[in-house]
GROMACS .gro file of C-alpha atoms in nm:
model
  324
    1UNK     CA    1 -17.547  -3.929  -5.319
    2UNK     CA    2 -17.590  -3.992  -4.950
    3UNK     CA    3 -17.907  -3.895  -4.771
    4UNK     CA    4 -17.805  -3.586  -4.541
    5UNK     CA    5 -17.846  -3.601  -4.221
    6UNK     CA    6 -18.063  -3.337  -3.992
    7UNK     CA    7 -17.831  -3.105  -3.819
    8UNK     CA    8 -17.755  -3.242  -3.452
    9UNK     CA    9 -18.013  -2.941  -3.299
   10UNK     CA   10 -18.288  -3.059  -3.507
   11UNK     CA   11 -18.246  -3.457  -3.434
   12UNK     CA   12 -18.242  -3.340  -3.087
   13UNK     CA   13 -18.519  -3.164  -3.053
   14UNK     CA   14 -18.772  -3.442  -2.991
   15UNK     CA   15 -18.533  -3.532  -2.688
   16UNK     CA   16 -18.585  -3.191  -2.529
   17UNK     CA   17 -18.906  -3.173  -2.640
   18UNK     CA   18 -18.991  -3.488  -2.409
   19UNK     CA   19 -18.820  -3.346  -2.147
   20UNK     CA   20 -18.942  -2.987  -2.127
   21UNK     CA   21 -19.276  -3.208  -2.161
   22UNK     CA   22 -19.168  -3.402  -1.853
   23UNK     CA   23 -19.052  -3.120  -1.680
   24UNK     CA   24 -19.371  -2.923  -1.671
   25UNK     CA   25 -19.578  -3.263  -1.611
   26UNK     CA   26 -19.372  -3.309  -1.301
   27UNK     CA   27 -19.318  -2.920  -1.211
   28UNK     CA   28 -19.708  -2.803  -1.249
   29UNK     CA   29 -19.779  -2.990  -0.872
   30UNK     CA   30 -19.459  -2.789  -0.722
   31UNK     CA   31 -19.561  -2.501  -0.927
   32UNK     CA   32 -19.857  -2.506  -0.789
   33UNK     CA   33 -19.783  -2.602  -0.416
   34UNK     CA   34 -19.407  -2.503  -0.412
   35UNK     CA   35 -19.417  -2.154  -0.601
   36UNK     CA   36 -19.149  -2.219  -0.812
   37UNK     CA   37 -19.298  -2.030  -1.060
   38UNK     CA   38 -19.317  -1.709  -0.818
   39UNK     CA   39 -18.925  -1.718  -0.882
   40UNK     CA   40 -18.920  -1.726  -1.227
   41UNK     CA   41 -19.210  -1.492  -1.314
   42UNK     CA   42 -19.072  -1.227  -1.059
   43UNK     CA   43 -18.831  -0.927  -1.169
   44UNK     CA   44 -18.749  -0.849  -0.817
   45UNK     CA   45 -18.889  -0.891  -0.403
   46UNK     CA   46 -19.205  -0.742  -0.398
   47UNK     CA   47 -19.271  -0.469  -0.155
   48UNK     CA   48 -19.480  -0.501   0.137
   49UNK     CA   49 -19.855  -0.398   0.091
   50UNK     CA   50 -19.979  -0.076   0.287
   51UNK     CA   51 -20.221  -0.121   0.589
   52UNK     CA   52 -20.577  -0.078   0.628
   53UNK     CA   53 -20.737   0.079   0.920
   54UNK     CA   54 -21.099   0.033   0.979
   55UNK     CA   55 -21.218   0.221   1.313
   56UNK     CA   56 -21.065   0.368   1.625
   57UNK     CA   57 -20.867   0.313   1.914
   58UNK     CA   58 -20.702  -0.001   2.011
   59UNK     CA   59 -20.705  -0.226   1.726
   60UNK     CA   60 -20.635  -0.575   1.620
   61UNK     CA   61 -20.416  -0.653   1.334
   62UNK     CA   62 -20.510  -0.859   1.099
   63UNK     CA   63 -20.205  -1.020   0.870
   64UNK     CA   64 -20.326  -1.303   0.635
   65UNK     CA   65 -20.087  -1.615   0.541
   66UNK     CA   66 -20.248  -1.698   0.191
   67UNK     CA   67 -20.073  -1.935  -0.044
   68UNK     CA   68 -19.812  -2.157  -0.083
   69UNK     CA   69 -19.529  -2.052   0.185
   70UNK     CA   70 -19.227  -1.917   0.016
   71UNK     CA   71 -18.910  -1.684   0.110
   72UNK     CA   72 -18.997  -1.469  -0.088
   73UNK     CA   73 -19.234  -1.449  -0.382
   74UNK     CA   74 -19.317  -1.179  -0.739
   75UNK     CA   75 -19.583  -0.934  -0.765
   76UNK     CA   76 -19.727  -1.156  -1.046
   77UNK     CA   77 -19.772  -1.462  -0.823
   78UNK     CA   78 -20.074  -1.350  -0.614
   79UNK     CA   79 -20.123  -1.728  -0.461
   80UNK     CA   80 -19.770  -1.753  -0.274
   81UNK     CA   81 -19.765  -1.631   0.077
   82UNK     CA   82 -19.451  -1.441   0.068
   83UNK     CA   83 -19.249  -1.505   0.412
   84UNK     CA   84 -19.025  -1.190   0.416
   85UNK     CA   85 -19.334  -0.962   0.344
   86UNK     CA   86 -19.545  -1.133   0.615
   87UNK     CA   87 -19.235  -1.124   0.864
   88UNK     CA   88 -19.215  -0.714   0.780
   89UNK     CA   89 -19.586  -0.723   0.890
   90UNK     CA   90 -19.536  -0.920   1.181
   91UNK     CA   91 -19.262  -0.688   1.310
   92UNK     CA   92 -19.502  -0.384   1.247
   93UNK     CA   93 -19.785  -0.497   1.416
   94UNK     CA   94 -19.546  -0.590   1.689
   95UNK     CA   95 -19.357  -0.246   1.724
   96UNK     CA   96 -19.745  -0.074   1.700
   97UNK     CA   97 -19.878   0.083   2.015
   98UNK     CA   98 -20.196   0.076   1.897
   99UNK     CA   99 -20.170  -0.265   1.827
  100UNK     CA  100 -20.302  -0.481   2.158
  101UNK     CA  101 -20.315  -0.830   1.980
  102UNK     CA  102 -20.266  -0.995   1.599
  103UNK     CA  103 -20.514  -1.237   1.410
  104UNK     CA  104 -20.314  -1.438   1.196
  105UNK     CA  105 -20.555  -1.547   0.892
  106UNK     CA  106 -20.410  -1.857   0.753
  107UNK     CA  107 -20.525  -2.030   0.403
  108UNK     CA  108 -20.231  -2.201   0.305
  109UNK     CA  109 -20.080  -2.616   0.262
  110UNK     CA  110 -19.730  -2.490   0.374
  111UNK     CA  111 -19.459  -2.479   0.171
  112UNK     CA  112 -19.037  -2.436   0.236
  113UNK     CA  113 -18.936  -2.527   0.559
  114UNK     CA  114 -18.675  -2.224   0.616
  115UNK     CA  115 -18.971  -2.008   0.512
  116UNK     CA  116 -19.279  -2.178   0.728
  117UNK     CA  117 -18.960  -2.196   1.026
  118UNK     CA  118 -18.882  -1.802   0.924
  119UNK     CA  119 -19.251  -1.671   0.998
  120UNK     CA  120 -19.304  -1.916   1.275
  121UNK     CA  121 -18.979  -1.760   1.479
  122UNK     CA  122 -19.104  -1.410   1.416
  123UNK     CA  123 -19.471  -1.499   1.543
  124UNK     CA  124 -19.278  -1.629   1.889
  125UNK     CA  125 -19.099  -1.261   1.945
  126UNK     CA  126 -19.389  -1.094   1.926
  127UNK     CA  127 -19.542  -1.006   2.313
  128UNK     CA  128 -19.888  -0.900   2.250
  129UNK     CA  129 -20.140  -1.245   2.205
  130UNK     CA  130 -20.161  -1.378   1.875
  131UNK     CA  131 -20.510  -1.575   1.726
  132UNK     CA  132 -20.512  -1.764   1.445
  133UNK     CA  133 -20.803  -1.787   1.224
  134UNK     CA  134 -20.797  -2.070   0.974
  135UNK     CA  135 -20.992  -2.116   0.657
  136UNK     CA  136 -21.036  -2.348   0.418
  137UNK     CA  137 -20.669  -2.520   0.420
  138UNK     CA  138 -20.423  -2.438   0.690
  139UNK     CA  139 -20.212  -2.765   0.693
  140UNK     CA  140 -19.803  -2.868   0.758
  141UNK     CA  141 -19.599  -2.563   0.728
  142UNK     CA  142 -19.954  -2.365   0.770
  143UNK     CA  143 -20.025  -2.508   1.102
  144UNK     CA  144 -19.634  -2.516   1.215
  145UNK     CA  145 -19.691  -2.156   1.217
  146UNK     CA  146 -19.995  -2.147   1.383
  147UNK     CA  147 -19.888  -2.371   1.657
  148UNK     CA  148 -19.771  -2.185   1.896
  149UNK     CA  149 -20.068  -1.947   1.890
  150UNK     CA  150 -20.215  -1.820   2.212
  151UNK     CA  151 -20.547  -1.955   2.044
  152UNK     CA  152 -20.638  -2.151   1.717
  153UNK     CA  153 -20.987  -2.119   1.594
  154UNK     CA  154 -21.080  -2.376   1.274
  155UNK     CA  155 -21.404  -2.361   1.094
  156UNK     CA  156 -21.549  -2.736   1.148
  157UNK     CA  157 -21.480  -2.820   0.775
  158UNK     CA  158 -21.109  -2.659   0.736
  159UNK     CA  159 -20.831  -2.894   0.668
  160UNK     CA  160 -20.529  -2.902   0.866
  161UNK     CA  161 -20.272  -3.070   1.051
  162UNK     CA  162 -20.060  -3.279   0.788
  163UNK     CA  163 -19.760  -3.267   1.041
  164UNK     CA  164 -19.504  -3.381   0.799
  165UNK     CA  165 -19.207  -3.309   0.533
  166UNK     CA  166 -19.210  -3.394   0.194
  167UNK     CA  167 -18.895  -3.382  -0.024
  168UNK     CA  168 -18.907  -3.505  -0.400
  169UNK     CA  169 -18.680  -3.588  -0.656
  170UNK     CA  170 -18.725  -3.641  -1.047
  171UNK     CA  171 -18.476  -3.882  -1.278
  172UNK     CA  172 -18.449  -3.868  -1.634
  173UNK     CA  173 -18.216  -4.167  -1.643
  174UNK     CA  174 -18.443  -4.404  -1.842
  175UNK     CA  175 -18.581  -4.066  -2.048
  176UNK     CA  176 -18.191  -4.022  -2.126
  177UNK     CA  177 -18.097  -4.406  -2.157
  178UNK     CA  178 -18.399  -4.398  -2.445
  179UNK     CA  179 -18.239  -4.144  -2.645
  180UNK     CA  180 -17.911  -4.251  -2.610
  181UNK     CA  181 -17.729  -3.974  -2.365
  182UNK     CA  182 -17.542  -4.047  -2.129
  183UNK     CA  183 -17.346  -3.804  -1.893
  184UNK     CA  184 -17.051  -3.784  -1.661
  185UNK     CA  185 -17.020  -3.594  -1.382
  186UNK     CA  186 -16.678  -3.488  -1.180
  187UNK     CA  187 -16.750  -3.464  -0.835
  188UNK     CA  188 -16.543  -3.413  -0.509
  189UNK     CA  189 -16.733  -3.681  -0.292
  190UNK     CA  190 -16.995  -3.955  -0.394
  191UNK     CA  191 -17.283  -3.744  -0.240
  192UNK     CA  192 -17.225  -3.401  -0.435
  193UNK     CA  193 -17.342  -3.499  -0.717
  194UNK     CA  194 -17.726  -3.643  -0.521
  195UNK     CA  195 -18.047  -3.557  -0.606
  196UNK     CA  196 -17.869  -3.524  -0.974
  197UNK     CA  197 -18.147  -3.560  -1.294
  198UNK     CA  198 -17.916  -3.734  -1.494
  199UNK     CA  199 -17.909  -4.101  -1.252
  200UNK     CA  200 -18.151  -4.267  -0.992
  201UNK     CA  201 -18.081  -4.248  -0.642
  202UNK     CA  202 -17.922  -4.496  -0.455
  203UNK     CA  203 -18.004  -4.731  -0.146
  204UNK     CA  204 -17.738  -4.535   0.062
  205UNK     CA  205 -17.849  -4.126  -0.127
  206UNK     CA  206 -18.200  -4.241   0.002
  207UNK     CA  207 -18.133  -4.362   0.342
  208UNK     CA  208 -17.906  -4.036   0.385
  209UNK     CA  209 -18.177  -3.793   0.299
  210UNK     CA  210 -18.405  -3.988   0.483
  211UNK     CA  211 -18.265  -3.926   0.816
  212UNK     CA  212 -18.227  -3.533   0.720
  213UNK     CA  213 -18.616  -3.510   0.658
  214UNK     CA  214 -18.684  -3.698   0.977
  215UNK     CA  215 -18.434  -3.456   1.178
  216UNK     CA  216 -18.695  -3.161   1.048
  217UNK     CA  217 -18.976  -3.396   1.099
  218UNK     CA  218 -18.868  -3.465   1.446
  219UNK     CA  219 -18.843  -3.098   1.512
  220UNK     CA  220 -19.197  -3.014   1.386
  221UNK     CA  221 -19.322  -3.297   1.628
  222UNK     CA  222 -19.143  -3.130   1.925
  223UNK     CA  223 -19.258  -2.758   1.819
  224UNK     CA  224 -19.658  -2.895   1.787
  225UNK     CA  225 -19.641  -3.081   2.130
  226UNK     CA  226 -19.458  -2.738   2.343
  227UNK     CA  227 -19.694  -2.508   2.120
  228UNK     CA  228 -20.028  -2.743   2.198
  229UNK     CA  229 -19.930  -2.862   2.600
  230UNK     CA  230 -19.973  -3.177   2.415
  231UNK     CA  231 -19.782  -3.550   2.538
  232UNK     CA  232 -19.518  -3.544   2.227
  233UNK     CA  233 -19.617  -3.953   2.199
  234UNK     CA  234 -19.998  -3.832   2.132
  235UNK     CA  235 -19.866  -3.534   1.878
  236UNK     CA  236 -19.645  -3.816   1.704
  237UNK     CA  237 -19.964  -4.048   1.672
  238UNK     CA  238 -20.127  -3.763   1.463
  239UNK     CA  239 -19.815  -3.734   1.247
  240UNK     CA  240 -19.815  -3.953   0.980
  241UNK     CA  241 -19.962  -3.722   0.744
  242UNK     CA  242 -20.279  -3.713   0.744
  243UNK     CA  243 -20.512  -3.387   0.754
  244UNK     CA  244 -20.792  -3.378   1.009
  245UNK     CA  245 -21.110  -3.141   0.910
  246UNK     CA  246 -21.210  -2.864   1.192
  247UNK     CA  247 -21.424  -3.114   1.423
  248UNK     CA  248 -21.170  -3.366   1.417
  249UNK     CA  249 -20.851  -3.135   1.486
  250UNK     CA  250 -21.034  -2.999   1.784
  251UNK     CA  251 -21.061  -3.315   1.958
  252UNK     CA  252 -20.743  -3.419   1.945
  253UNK     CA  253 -20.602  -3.068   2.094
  254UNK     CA  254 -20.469  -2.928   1.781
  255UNK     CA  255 -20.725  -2.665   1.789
  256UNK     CA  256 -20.949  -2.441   2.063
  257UNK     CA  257 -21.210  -2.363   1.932
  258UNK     CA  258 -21.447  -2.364   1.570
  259UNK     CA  259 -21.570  -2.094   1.448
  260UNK     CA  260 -21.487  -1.809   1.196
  261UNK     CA  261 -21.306  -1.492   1.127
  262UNK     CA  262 -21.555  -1.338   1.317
  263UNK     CA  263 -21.516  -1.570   1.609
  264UNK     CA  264 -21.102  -1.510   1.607
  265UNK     CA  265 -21.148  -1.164   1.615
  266UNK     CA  266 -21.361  -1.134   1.922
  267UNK     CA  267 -21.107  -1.351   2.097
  268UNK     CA  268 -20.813  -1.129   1.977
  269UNK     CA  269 -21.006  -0.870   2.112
  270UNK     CA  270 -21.082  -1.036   2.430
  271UNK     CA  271 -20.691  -1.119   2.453
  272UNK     CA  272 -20.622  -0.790   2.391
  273UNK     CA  273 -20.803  -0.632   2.657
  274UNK     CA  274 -21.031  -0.431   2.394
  275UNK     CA  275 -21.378  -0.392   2.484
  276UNK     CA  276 -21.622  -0.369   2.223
  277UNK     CA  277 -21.615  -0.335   1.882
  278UNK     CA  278 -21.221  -0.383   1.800
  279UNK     CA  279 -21.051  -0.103   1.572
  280UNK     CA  280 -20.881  -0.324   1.276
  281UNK     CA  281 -20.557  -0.276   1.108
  282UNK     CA  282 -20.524  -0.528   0.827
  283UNK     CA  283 -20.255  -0.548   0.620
  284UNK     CA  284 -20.226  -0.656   0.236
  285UNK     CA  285 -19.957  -0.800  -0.009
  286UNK     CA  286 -20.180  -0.668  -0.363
  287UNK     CA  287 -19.920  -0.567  -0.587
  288UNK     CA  288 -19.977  -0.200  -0.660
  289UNK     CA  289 -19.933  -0.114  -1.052
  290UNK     CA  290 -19.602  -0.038  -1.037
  291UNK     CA  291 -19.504  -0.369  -0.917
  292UNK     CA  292 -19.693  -0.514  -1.189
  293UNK     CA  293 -19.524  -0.354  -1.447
  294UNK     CA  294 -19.183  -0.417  -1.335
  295UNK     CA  295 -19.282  -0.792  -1.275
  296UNK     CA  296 -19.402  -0.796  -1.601
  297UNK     CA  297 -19.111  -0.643  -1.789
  298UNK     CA  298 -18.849  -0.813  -1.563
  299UNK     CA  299 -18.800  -1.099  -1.794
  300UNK     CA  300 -18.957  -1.391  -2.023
  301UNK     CA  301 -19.237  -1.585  -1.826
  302UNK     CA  302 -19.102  -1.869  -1.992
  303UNK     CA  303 -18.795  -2.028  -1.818
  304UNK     CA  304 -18.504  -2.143  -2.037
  305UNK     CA  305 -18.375  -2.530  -2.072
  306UNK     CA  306 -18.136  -2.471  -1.826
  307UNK     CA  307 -18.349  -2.319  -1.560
  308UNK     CA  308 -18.577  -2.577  -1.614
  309UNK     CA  309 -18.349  -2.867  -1.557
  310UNK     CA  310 -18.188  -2.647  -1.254
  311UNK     CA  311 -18.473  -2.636  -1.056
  312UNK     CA  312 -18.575  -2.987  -1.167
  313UNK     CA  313 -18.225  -3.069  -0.979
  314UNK     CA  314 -18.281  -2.907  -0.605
  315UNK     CA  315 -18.342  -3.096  -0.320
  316UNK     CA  316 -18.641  -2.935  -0.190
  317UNK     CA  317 -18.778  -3.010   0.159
  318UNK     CA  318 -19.121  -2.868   0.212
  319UNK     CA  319 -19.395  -2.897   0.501
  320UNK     CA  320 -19.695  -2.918   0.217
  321UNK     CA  321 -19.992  -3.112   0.220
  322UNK     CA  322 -19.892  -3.266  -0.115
  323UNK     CA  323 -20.241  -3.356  -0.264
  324UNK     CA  324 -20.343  -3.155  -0.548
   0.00000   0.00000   0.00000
């Protein structure tokens, strides 16, 4: 008698095995510095945090930009800077008359470029001055919103700058070539199928995308030199990536001034026209308990195959600092 064989899902298990592998190899840096995960661990939008008020009279509001920057983010991912709850802020602090300026706490290597661009065209409607206070990290899409700031104040070790875009792309070809799959794909033009998993990109896929990421890249360059009163040629000399710490991003103009929270805050309230001790009005994303529960009994933590090789699939273009 012949030797059966293994049905077809067990023979193909060490093929998705490898690639689920793969997959969470190549995901855990964009997890970590793109959010993904924030979309897949969330049940719904998470609801903006209430504000704290600390003193009297005129007050300064403090709204922190912590995390990767995404559109929107879950209750259970606390390390995503969620762009339509920090917008909702923005607007509040805005539309509050006893609101006379905003400190704009940023801790954050960027993130989506419709979400950096989002927060960044809500900071420019406001009327009242705006500081920025950065900490640690406040690099690509975190400085693109901070600059057009009436002042930027960088402690002399934070990292920043990293005027860039980034946009990545994974191929199992060879994975699939190994195992012996192969796929075909029916497609209306020979670019809707690019950026697929399933085949490596070609000469003319990567000279196409190029020239989108330099369009946004150009952009970026333009909104740094108008925010900064900087010569775009000097602003395009700085943009090739790199970060600069506090000291350094101070003398070449990307900053005003080192210092701390502490130091921001004075100069809000100086900006303001509050004398004295500022009043302070800061406002929080903490998921209350609620929002924990329905986050956690939204769905599985664990994304399917399918979502796993969707995501692995979209063309992503981020202003990140891409390091780990």
């Amino acid at each position: 008698m012949s030797e059966q064989q293994p049905p077809r899902g067990a023979r193909m298990a060490p093929f998705w095995g490898t690639v689920l592998a793969m997959a969470a190899g190549a995901l855990l840096p964009v997890l970590a510095c793109g959010g993904v995960l924030a979309a897949l661990l969330a049940a719904g939008s998470v609801v903006p945090g209430a504000a704290r008020s600390v003193g009297s009279g005129p007050a300064v509001a403090i709204i922190h930009v912590r995390g990767v920057i995404l559109s929107s983010a879950g209750a259970l991912d606390s390390s995503a800077a969620n762009a339509q709850s920090i917008i909702e802020h923005i607007r509040d602090a805005s539309t509050n008359e006893d609101v006379r300026a905003i400190l704009l706490r940023v801790e954050s290597p960027g993130g989506s470029v419709v979400a950096s661009d989002e927060i960044y065209h809500a900071l420019n409607q406001v009327e009242k001055p705006i500081v920025v206070s950065m900490g640690e990290l406040a690099a690509s899409g975190g400085y693109y919103i901070s600059a057009n700031a009436d002042w930027i104040v960088a402690t002399p070790n934070t990292l920043t700058g990293s005027i860039g875009v980034i946009s990545e792309f994974i191929s199992l070809e060879g994975l699939l070539n190994d195992y012996g799959v192969s796929a075909t794909t029916i497609a209306t033009g020979k670019r809707k199928d690019f950026g697929s998993l399933y085949r490596n990109m070609t000469d003319d896929e990567k000279v196409y995308w190029q020239a989108t990421v330099n369009e946004i890249f150009a952009s970026f360059v333009d909104l740094v030199a108008a925010g900064r009163k900087l010569p775009r040629a000097q602003v395009q000399a700085l943009a090739d990536g790199s970060v600069y710490t506090g000291r350094q991003a101070l003398a070449n103009g990307l900053v005003d001034e080192l210092g701390y929270q502490q130091e921001a805050l004075r100069k809000a309230a100086e900006l303001g026209g509050i004398t004295g001790e500022p009043r302070t009005i800061e406002y929080s994303d903490e998921p209350n308990w609620l929002q924990l529960l329905q986050g956690f009994s939204g769905r599985s933590a664990l994304p399917s195959r399918a979502e796993v090789l969707s995501l692995l699939s979209v063309p992503a273009l981020q202003m990140r600092w891409a390091a780990p």
